[in-house]
Tab-separated table of C-alpha atoms in Angstrom:
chain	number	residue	atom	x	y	z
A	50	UNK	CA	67.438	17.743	-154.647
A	51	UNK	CA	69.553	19.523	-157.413
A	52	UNK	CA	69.607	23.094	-157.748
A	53	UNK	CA	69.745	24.381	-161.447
A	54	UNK	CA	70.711	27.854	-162.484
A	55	UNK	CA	69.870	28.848	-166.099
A	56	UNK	CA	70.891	32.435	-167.831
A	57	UNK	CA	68.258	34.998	-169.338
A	58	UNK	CA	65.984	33.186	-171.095
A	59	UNK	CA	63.960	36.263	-172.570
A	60	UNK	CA	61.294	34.502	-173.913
A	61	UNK	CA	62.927	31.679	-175.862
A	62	UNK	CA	60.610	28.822	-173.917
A	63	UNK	CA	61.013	25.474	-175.970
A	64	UNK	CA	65.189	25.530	-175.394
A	65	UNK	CA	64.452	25.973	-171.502
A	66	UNK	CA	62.270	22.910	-172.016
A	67	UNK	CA	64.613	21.133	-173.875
A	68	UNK	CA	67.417	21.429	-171.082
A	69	UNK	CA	64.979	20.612	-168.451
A	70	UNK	CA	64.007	17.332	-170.137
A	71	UNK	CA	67.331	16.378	-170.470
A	72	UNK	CA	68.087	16.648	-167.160
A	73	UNK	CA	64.786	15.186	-165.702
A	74	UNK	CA	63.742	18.123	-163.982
A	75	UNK	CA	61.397	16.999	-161.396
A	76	UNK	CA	59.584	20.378	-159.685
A	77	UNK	CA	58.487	18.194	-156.843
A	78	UNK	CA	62.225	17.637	-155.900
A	79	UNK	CA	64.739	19.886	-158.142
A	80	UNK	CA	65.391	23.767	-157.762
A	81	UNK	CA	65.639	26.231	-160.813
A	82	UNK	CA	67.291	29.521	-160.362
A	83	UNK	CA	66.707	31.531	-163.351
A	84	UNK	CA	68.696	35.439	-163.482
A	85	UNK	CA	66.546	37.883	-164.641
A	86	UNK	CA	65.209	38.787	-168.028
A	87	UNK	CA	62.689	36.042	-168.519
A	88	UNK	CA	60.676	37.845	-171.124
A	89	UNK	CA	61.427	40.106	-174.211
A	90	UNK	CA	63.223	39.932	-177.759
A	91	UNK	CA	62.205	35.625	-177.920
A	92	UNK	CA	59.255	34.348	-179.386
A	93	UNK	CA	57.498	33.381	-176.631
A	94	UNK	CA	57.315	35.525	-173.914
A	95	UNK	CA	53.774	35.065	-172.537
A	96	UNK	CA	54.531	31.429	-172.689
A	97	UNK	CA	57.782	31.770	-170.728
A	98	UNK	CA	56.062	33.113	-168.197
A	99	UNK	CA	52.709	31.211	-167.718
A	100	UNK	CA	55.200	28.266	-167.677
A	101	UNK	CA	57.470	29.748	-165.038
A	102	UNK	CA	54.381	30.977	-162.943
A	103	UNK	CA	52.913	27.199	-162.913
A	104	UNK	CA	56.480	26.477	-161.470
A	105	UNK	CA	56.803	28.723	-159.214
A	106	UNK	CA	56.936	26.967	-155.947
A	107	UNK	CA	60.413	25.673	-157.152
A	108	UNK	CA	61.540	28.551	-158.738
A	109	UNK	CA	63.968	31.163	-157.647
A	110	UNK	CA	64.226	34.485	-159.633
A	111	UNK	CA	66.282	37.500	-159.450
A	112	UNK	CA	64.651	40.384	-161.106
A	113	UNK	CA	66.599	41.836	-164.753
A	114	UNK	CA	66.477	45.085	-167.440
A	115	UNK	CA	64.091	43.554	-169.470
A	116	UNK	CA	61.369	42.392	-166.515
A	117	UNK	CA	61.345	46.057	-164.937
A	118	UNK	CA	61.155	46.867	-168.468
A	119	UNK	CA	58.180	44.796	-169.010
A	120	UNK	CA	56.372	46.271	-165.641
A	121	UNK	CA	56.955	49.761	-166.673
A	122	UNK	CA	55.499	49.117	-169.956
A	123	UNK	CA	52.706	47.561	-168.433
A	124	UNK	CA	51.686	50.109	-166.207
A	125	UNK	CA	52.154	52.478	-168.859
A	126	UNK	CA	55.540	54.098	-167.573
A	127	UNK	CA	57.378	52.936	-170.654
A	128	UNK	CA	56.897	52.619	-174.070
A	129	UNK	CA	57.554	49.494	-176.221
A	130	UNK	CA	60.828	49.443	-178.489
A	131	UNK	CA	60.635	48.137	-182.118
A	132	UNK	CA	62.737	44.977	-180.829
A	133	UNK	CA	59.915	44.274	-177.914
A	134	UNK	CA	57.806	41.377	-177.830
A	135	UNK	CA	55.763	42.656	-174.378
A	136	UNK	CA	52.421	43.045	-175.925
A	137	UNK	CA	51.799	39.379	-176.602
A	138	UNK	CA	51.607	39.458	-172.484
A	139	UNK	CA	49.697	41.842	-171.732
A	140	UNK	CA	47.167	40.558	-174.097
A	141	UNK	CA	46.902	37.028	-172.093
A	142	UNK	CA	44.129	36.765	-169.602
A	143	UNK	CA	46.283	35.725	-166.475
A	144	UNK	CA	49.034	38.416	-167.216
A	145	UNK	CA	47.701	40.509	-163.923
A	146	UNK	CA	48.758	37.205	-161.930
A	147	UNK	CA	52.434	37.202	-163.517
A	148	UNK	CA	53.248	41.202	-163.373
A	149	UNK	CA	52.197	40.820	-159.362
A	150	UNK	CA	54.544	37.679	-159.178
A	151	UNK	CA	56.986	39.569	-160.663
A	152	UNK	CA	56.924	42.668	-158.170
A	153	UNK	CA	57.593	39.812	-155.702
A	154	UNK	CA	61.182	38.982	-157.015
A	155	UNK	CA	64.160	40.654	-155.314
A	156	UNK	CA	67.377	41.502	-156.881
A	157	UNK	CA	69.788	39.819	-155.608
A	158	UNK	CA	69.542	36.269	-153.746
A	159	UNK	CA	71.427	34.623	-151.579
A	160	UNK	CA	71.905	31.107	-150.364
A	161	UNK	CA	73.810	30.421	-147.200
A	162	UNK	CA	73.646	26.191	-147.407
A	163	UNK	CA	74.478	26.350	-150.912
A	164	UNK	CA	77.123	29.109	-150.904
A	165	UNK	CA	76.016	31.048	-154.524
A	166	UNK	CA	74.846	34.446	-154.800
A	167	UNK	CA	72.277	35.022	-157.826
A	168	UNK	CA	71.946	38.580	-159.485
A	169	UNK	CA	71.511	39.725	-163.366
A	170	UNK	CA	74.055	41.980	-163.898
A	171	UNK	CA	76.542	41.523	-161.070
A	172	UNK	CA	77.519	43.018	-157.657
A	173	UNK	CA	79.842	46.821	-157.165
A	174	UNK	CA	83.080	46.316	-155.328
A	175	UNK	CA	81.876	48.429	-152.578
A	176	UNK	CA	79.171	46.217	-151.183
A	177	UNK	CA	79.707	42.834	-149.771
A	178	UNK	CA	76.626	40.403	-150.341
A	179	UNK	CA	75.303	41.147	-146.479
A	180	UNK	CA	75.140	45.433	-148.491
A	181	UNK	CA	74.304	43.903	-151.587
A	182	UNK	CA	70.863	42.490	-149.837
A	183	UNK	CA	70.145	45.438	-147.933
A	184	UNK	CA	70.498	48.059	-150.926
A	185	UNK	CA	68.319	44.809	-152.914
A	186	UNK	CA	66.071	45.306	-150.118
A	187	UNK	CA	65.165	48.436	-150.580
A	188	UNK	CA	63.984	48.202	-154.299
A	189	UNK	CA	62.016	45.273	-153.432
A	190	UNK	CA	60.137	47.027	-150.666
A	191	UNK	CA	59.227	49.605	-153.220
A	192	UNK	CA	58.033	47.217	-156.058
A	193	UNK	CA	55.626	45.519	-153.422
A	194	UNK	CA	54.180	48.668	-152.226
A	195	UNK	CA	51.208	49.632	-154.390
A	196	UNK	CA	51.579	53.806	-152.864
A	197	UNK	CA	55.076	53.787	-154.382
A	198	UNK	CA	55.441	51.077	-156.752
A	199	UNK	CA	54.337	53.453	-160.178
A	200	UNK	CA	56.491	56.678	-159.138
A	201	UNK	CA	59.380	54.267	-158.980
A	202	UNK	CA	58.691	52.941	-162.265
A	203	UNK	CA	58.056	56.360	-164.162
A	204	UNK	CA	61.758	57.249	-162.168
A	205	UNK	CA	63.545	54.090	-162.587
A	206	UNK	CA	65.503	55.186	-166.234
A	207	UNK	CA	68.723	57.157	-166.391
A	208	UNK	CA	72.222	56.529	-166.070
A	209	UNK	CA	72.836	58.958	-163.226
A	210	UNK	CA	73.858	58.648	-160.785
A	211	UNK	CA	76.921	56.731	-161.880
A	212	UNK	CA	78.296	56.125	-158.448
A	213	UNK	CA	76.502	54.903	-154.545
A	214	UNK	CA	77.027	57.426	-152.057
A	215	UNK	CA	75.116	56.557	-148.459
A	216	UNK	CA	73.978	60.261	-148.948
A	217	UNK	CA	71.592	59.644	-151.619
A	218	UNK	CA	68.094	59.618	-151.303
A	219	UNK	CA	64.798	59.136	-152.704
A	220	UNK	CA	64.804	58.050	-156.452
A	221	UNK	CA	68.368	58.585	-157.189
A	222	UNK	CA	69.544	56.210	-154.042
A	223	UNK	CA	66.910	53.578	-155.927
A	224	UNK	CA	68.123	54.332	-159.560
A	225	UNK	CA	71.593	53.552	-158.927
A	226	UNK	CA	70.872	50.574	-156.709
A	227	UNK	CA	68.663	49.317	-159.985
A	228	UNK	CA	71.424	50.251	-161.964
A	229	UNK	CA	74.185	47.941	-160.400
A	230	UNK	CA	72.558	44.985	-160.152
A	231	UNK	CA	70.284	45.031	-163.737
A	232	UNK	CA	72.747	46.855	-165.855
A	233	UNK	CA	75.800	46.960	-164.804
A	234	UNK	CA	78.952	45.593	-167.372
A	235	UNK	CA	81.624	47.610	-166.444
A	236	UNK	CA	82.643	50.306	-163.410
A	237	UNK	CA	85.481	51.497	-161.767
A	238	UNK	CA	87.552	50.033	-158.349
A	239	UNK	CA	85.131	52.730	-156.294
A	240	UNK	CA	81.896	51.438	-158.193
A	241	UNK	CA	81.367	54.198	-160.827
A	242	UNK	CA	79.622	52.742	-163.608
A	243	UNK	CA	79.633	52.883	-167.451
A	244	UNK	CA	76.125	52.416	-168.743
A	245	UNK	CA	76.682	52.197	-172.169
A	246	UNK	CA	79.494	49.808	-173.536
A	247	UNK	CA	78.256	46.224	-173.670
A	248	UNK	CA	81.369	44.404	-175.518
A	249	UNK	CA	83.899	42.014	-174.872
A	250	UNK	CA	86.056	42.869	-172.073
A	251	UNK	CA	89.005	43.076	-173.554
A	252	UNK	CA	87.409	46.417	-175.134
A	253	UNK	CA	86.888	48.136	-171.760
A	254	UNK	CA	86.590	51.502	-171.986
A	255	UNK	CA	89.581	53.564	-170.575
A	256	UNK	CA	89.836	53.784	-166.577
A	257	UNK	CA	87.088	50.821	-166.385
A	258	UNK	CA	87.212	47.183	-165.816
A	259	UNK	CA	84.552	44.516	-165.963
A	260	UNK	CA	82.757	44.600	-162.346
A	261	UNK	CA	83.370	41.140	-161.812
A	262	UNK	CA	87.149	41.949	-161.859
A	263	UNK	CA	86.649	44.065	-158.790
A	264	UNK	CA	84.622	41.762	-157.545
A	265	UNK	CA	87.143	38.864	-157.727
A	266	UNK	CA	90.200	40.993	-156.232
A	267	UNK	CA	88.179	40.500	-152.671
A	268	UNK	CA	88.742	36.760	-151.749
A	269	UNK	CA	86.192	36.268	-148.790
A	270	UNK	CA	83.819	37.263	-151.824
A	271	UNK	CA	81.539	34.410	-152.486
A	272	UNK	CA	80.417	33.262	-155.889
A	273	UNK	CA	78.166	34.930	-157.744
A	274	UNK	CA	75.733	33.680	-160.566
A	275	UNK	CA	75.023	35.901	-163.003
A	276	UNK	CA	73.674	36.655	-166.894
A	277	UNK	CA	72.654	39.990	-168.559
A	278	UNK	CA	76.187	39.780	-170.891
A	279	UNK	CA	75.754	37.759	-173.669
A	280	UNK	CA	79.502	39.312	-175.233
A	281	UNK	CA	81.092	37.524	-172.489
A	282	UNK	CA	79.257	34.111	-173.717
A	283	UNK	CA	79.672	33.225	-170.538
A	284	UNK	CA	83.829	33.544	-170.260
A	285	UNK	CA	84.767	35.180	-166.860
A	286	UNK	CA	87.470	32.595	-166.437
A	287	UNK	CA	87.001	32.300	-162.971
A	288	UNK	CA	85.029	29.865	-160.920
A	289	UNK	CA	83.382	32.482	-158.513
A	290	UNK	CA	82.177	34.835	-161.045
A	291	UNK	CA	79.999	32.250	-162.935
A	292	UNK	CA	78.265	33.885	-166.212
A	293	UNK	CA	75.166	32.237	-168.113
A	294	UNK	CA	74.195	34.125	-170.561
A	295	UNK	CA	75.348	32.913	-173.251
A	296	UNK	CA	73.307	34.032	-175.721
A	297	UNK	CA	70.099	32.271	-176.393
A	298	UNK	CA	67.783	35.032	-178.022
A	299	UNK	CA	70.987	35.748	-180.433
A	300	UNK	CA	70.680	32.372	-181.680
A	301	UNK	CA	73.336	30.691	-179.728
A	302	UNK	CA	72.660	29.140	-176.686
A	303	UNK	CA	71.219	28.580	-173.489
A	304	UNK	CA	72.957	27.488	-170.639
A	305	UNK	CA	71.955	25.196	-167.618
A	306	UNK	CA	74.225	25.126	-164.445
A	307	UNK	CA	73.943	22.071	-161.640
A	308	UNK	CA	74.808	24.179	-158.786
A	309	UNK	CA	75.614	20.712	-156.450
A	310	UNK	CA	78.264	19.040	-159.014
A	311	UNK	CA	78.897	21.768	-161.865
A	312	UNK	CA	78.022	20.104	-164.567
A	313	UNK	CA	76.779	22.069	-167.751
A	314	UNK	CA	73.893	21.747	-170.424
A	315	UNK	CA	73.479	23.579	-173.808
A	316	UNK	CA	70.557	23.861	-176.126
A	317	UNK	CA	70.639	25.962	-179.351
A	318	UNK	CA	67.982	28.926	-179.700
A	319	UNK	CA	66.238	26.999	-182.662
A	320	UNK	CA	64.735	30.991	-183.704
């Protein structure tokens, strides 16, 4: 039973299939973890997901940006960017069906037998994976509960604040908890973030590091499987911190990941 990881597909469909044939993807017997931002920017968005909702009894997903995005927009919290491609969902029949999936995902998962932790953007220093899933926890509990579910979403944006205390509360205590694990590139030893850069590492900006460098400096840390930075093109040069996004809606390509043996696939973003 092989478990397959892929990065953020975001709505580029037919090179997910491509991958999937190549390896014989069976649902009845294979795995597929995907990490977040299955929709938006890629041609086929509504098709990504109708395809991933059929699946979804093998499936394991880990919520990103652009699928809180997505909800938001839906339930008219957020409006639609220039560079979205959200509405061809929302004008689908079954799209109620894949928006309540959605508010089903977590944040972070973790797998004991297999020994990988899945998230989209990555995990602060200060929380070990048992923290990690609690803090995960508590968004998810939110996004299931129809009485709070739409004041999260029309609180969810903002950078701040930049750094977890166990004093916050409310909608800051979920914005930064968001924050970490669906937008997080770089932050401090402590955990402070910095929202806004998004290039290579080697550009850091001053006094930051990318989080998985934190991350790594704890050796009982587990790995962790992650996408969300497509500048890294999947380059973390370490085997624990284990990247996949590689680029796909950019026109480069997307990456498959046999969690049992290693062993990687490619397929070019033919749009």
């Amino acid at each position: 039973m092989p478990t397959y990881a892929v990065g953020d597909l975001q709505g580029c469909l037919d090179p997910l299939l491509c991958l999937l044939q190549e390896v014989k993807f069976d649902p009845t017997r294979d795995r597929l973890w995907l990490v977040g931002d299955l929709v938006n920017r890629g041609p086929k968005s509504a098709e990504t997901l109708a395809y991933l909702y059929d699946l979804r009894d093998c499936v394991v997903c880990v919520l990103g940006n652009h699928d809180l995005h997505l909800l938001a927009y839906a339930f008219g919290h957020r409006k639609a960017s220039r560079s979205d491609t959200l509405h061809t969902i929302l004008e689908h029949p079954e799209h109620h069906q894949w928006l309540a999936w959605l508010r089903q995902m977590p944040l972070v998962h973790w797998d004991e037998s297999l020994g990988y932790a899945l998230v989209h953007a990555g995990i602060p220093p200060q929380w070990s994976i048992a923290a990690a899933l609690a803090r995960s926890a508590e968004v998810e509990e939110v996004l299931r509960d129809d009485s709070q579910f739409e004041n999260f979403l029309a609180n969810m944006y903002g950078n701040k604040p930049l750094i977890w205390s166990d004093e916050l509360q409310g909608f800051e205590r979920l914005r930064v908890i968001t924050n970490y694990f669906t937008r997080m590139r770089f932050c401090k030893a402590d955990g402070e973030l910095e929202l806004t850069s998004k290039e290579e590492p080697g550009h850091a900006p001053v006094g930051y590091q990318p989080w998985f460098q934190h991350y790594l400096a704890k050796p009982d840390n587990p790995p962790v499987i992650f996408g969300h930075w497509a500048a890294l093109n999947g380059e973390t040069h370490s085997h624990k911190a284990i990247g996949l996004d590689t680029g796909c809606v950019w026109g480069n390509r997307l990456t498959l990941l046999c969690l049992e043996d290693g062993r990687r696939w490619q397929c070019r973003c033919p749009s």
